[in-house]
């Protein structure tokens, strides 16, 4: 095992609609396609909720309301892209403060070119999603949690 020299903290929003669909972000970053929950990296000096609010403005162009904490990584997870980084992911249930003003897509990766930073958003049925639909291991864990919660 490589020595861990850095901790990477990521903060994500779980947004469910009335049809039990969750909002997903399809992105092209680091020359790769990835599907994940909306959110991103914590900036030093920033609180986790502040991070998520900033990410919402950057990604959606509008404010969100944080409903509650949902999950924080409780197991060791090495970062996928950096061998000496440990990943800690924090998830919050969120909702939009106003009616969404950005475009929702009906297909995966609904952007024109492979340009780093390209992204699109789509709703996906929590019940129909499989772990393989998400790129990151912790997102897959959270998906299983959501599916169990919606079964109850």
CSV table of N, CA and C in Angstrom, one decimal, residues 22-96:
chain,number,residue,atom,x,y,z
A,22,UNK,N,-33.1,10.6,-8.3
A,22,UNK,CA,-32.0,11.4,-7.7
A,22,UNK,C,-31.3,12.1,-8.8
A,23,UNK,N,-30.9,13.3,-8.5
A,23,UNK,CA,-30.2,14.1,-9.5
A,23,UNK,C,-28.7,13.6,-9.6
A,24,UNK,N,-28.3,13.3,-10.9
A,24,UNK,CA,-26.9,12.9,-11.1
A,24,UNK,C,-26.2,13.9,-12.0
A,25,UNK,N,-24.9,14.0,-11.8
A,25,UNK,CA,-24.1,14.8,-12.7
A,25,UNK,C,-23.2,14.0,-13.5
A,26,UNK,N,-23.3,14.1,-14.8
A,26,UNK,CA,-22.5,13.4,-15.8
A,26,UNK,C,-21.4,14.4,-16.2
A,27,UNK,N,-20.1,14.0,-16.0
A,27,UNK,CA,-19.0,15.0,-16.2
A,27,UNK,C,-17.9,14.4,-17.0
A,28,UNK,N,-17.2,15.3,-17.7
A,28,UNK,CA,-15.9,14.9,-18.3
A,28,UNK,C,-14.8,15.7,-17.6
A,29,UNK,N,-14.0,14.9,-16.8
A,29,UNK,CA,-13.0,15.6,-16.0
A,29,UNK,C,-11.8,14.6,-16.0
A,30,UNK,N,-10.6,15.2,-16.0
A,30,UNK,CA,-9.3,14.5,-16.0
A,30,UNK,C,-9.3,13.5,-17.2
A,31,UNK,N,-9.9,14.0,-18.3
A,31,UNK,CA,-9.9,13.2,-19.5
A,31,UNK,C,-10.7,11.9,-19.4
A,32,UNK,N,-11.7,11.9,-18.5
A,32,UNK,CA,-12.5,10.7,-18.3
A,32,UNK,C,-14.0,11.1,-18.1
A,33,UNK,N,-14.9,10.2,-18.5
A,33,UNK,CA,-16.3,10.3,-18.3
A,33,UNK,C,-16.6,9.8,-16.9
A,34,UNK,N,-17.4,10.5,-16.1
A,34,UNK,CA,-17.8,10.0,-14.8
A,34,UNK,C,-19.2,10.5,-14.5
A,35,UNK,N,-19.9,9.6,-13.7
A,35,UNK,CA,-21.2,9.9,-13.2
A,35,UNK,C,-21.2,9.9,-11.7
A,36,UNK,N,-21.7,11.0,-11.1
A,36,UNK,CA,-21.6,11.1,-9.7
A,36,UNK,C,-22.8,12.0,-9.2
A,37,UNK,N,-22.8,12.1,-7.9
A,37,UNK,CA,-23.8,13.1,-7.3
A,37,UNK,C,-23.2,14.5,-7.4
A,38,UNK,N,-24.0,15.5,-7.5
A,38,UNK,CA,-23.5,16.9,-7.6
A,38,UNK,C,-22.7,17.3,-6.4
A,39,UNK,N,-21.6,18.0,-6.6
A,39,UNK,CA,-20.8,18.5,-5.5
A,39,UNK,C,-19.4,18.5,-5.9
A,40,UNK,N,-18.5,18.7,-4.9
A,40,UNK,CA,-17.1,18.8,-5.3
A,40,UNK,C,-16.2,19.0,-4.1
A,41,UNK,N,-15.0,19.5,-4.3
A,41,UNK,CA,-13.9,19.5,-3.3
A,41,UNK,C,-14.0,20.7,-2.3
A,42,UNK,N,-13.7,20.3,-1.1
A,42,UNK,CA,-13.6,21.3,0.0
A,42,UNK,C,-12.4,22.2,-0.2
A,43,UNK,N,-12.5,23.5,-0.1
A,43,UNK,CA,-11.4,24.4,-0.2
A,43,UNK,C,-10.9,24.6,1.3
A,44,UNK,N,-9.6,24.6,1.5
A,44,UNK,CA,-9.1,24.9,2.9
A,44,UNK,C,-9.7,26.2,3.5
A,45,UNK,N,-10.2,26.1,4.7
A,45,UNK,CA,-10.8,27.2,5.4
A,45,UNK,C,-12.3,27.3,5.2
A,46,UNK,N,-12.9,26.4,4.4
A,46,UNK,CA,-14.3,26.3,4.1
A,46,UNK,C,-15.0,25.3,4.9
A,47,UNK,N,-16.2,25.5,5.4
A,47,UNK,CA,-17.0,24.5,6.1
A,47,UNK,C,-17.6,23.6,5.1
A,48,UNK,N,-18.0,22.4,5.5
A,48,UNK,CA,-18.6,21.5,4.5
A,48,UNK,C,-19.9,22.0,3.9
A,49,UNK,N,-20.8,22.6,4.7
A,49,UNK,CA,-22.0,23.1,4.2
A,49,UNK,C,-21.8,24.3,3.3
A,50,UNK,N,-20.8,25.1,3.7
A,50,UNK,CA,-20.4,26.2,2.8
A,50,UNK,C,-19.9,25.7,1.4
A,51,UNK,N,-19.1,24.6,1.5
A,51,UNK,CA,-18.6,24.0,0.3
A,51,UNK,C,-19.8,23.6,-0.7
A,52,UNK,N,-20.7,22.9,-0.1
A,52,UNK,CA,-21.9,22.5,-0.9
A,52,UNK,C,-22.7,23.6,-1.5
A,53,UNK,N,-22.8,24.7,-0.7
A,53,UNK,CA,-23.6,25.8,-1.2
A,53,UNK,C,-22.8,26.5,-2.4
A,54,UNK,N,-21.5,26.6,-2.2
A,54,UNK,CA,-20.6,27.2,-3.3
A,54,UNK,C,-20.7,26.3,-4.5
A,55,UNK,N,-20.6,25.0,-4.3
A,55,UNK,CA,-20.6,24.1,-5.5
A,55,UNK,C,-22.0,24.2,-6.2
A,56,UNK,N,-23.1,24.4,-5.4
A,56,UNK,CA,-24.4,24.5,-6.1
A,56,UNK,C,-24.5,25.8,-7.0
A,57,UNK,N,-23.9,26.8,-6.5
A,57,UNK,CA,-23.9,28.1,-7.3
A,57,UNK,C,-23.0,27.8,-8.5
A,58,UNK,N,-21.9,27.2,-8.4
A,58,UNK,CA,-21.0,26.9,-9.5
A,58,UNK,C,-21.6,26.0,-10.5
A,59,UNK,N,-22.3,24.9,-10.0
A,59,UNK,CA,-22.8,23.9,-10.9
A,59,UNK,C,-24.2,24.1,-11.4
A,60,UNK,N,-25.1,24.6,-10.5
A,60,UNK,CA,-26.5,24.8,-10.9
A,60,UNK,C,-26.8,26.2,-11.3
A,61,UNK,N,-26.0,27.2,-10.8
A,61,UNK,CA,-26.2,28.6,-11.0
A,61,UNK,C,-27.3,29.1,-10.0
A,62,UNK,N,-27.6,28.3,-9.0
A,62,UNK,CA,-28.6,28.8,-8.0
A,62,UNK,C,-28.4,28.1,-6.7
A,63,UNK,N,-29.1,28.7,-5.7
A,63,UNK,CA,-28.9,28.3,-4.3
A,63,UNK,C,-29.7,27.0,-4.0
A,64,UNK,N,-29.1,26.3,-3.0
A,64,UNK,CA,-29.8,25.1,-2.4
A,64,UNK,C,-30.0,25.4,-1.0
A,65,UNK,N,-30.9,24.5,-0.4
A,65,UNK,CA,-31.1,24.5,1.0
A,65,UNK,C,-30.6,23.1,1.5
A,66,UNK,N,-29.9,23.1,2.6
A,66,UNK,CA,-29.4,21.8,3.1
A,66,UNK,C,-30.5,21.3,4.1
A,67,UNK,N,-31.0,20.1,3.9
A,67,UNK,CA,-32.0,19.5,4.7
A,67,UNK,C,-31.4,18.9,5.9
A,68,UNK,N,-30.4,18.0,5.6
A,68,UNK,CA,-29.8,17.2,6.7
A,68,UNK,C,-28.5,16.5,6.2
A,69,UNK,N,-27.7,16.2,7.2
A,69,UNK,CA,-26.5,15.3,6.9
A,69,UNK,C,-27.1,13.9,6.5
A,70,UNK,N,-26.5,13.3,5.5
A,70,UNK,CA,-26.9,12.0,5.2
A,70,UNK,C,-25.9,10.9,5.5
A,71,UNK,N,-24.6,11.1,5.1
A,71,UNK,CA,-23.6,10.1,5.3
A,71,UNK,C,-22.2,10.8,5.2
A,72,UNK,N,-21.3,10.3,6.0
A,72,UNK,CA,-19.9,10.6,5.9
A,72,UNK,C,-19.1,9.3,5.8
A,73,UNK,N,-18.2,9.2,4.9
A,73,UNK,CA,-17.4,8.0,4.7
A,73,UNK,C,-16.9,7.4,6.1
A,74,UNK,N,-17.2,6.1,6.3
A,74,UNK,CA,-16.9,5.5,7.6
A,74,UNK,C,-15.8,4.4,7.4
A,75,UNK,N,-15.3,4.3,6.2
A,75,UNK,CA,-14.2,3.3,5.9
A,75,UNK,C,-13.1,4.0,5.1
A,76,UNK,N,-12.0,3.3,5.1
A,76,UNK,CA,-10.9,3.9,4.4
A,76,UNK,C,-11.1,3.8,2.9
A,77,UNK,N,-11.0,4.9,2.2
A,77,UNK,CA,-11.1,4.9,0.7
A,77,UNK,C,-9.9,5.7,0.1
A,78,UNK,N,-9.1,5.0,-0.6
A,78,UNK,CA,-8.0,5.7,-1.4
A,78,UNK,C,-8.6,6.4,-2.5
A,79,UNK,N,-8.2,7.6,-2.8
A,79,UNK,CA,-8.6,8.4,-3.9
A,79,UNK,C,-8.3,7.6,-5.2
A,80,UNK,N,-9.2,7.7,-6.2
A,80,UNK,CA,-9.0,7.0,-7.4
A,80,UNK,C,-7.9,7.5,-8.3
A,81,UNK,N,-7.7,8.8,-8.3
A,81,UNK,CA,-6.8,9.5,-9.2
A,81,UNK,C,-5.4,9.8,-8.6
A,82,UNK,N,-5.3,9.7,-7.3
A,82,UNK,CA,-4.0,10.1,-6.7
A,82,UNK,C,-3.7,9.0,-5.6
A,83,UNK,N,-2.6,8.3,-5.9
A,83,UNK,CA,-2.3,7.1,-5.1
A,83,UNK,C,-1.9,7.5,-3.6
A,84,UNK,N,-1.5,8.7,-3.3
A,84,UNK,CA,-1.1,9.0,-2.0
A,84,UNK,C,-2.2,9.9,-1.2
A,85,UNK,N,-3.5,9.8,-1.7
A,85,UNK,CA,-4.5,10.6,-1.2
A,85,UNK,C,-5.6,9.7,-0.6
A,86,UNK,N,-6.1,10.0,0.6
A,86,UNK,CA,-7.2,9.4,1.2
A,86,UNK,C,-8.4,10.2,0.9
A,87,UNK,N,-9.6,9.6,0.6
A,87,UNK,CA,-10.8,10.3,0.3
A,87,UNK,C,-11.8,10.2,1.4
A,88,UNK,N,-12.3,11.4,1.8
A,88,UNK,CA,-13.4,11.4,2.7
A,88,UNK,C,-14.6,12.1,2.0
A,89,UNK,N,-15.7,11.5,1.9
A,89,UNK,CA,-16.9,12.0,1.2
A,89,UNK,C,-18.0,12.3,2.2
A,90,UNK,N,-18.6,13.5,2.1
A,90,UNK,CA,-19.7,13.9,3.0
A,90,UNK,C,-20.9,14.2,2.1
A,91,UNK,N,-22.0,13.6,2.5
A,91,UNK,CA,-23.3,13.7,1.7
A,91,UNK,C,-24.3,14.4,2.6
A,92,UNK,N,-25.0,15.3,1.9
A,92,UNK,CA,-26.2,16.0,2.6
A,92,UNK,C,-27.4,15.8,1.7
A,93,UNK,N,-28.6,15.7,2.3
A,93,UNK,CA,-29.8,15.8,1.6
A,93,UNK,C,-30.1,17.3,1.3
A,94,UNK,N,-30.4,17.7,0.1
A,94,UNK,CA,-30.6,19.1,-0.2
A,94,UNK,C,-31.9,19.2,-1.0
A,95,UNK,N,-32.3,20.5,-1.2
A,95,UNK,CA,-33.4,20.8,-2.1
A,95,UNK,C,-33.1,22.2,-2.7
A,96,UNK,N,-33.7,22.5,-3.8
A,96,UNK,CA,-33.5,23.8,-4.4
A,96,UNK,C,-34.4,24.8,-3.6
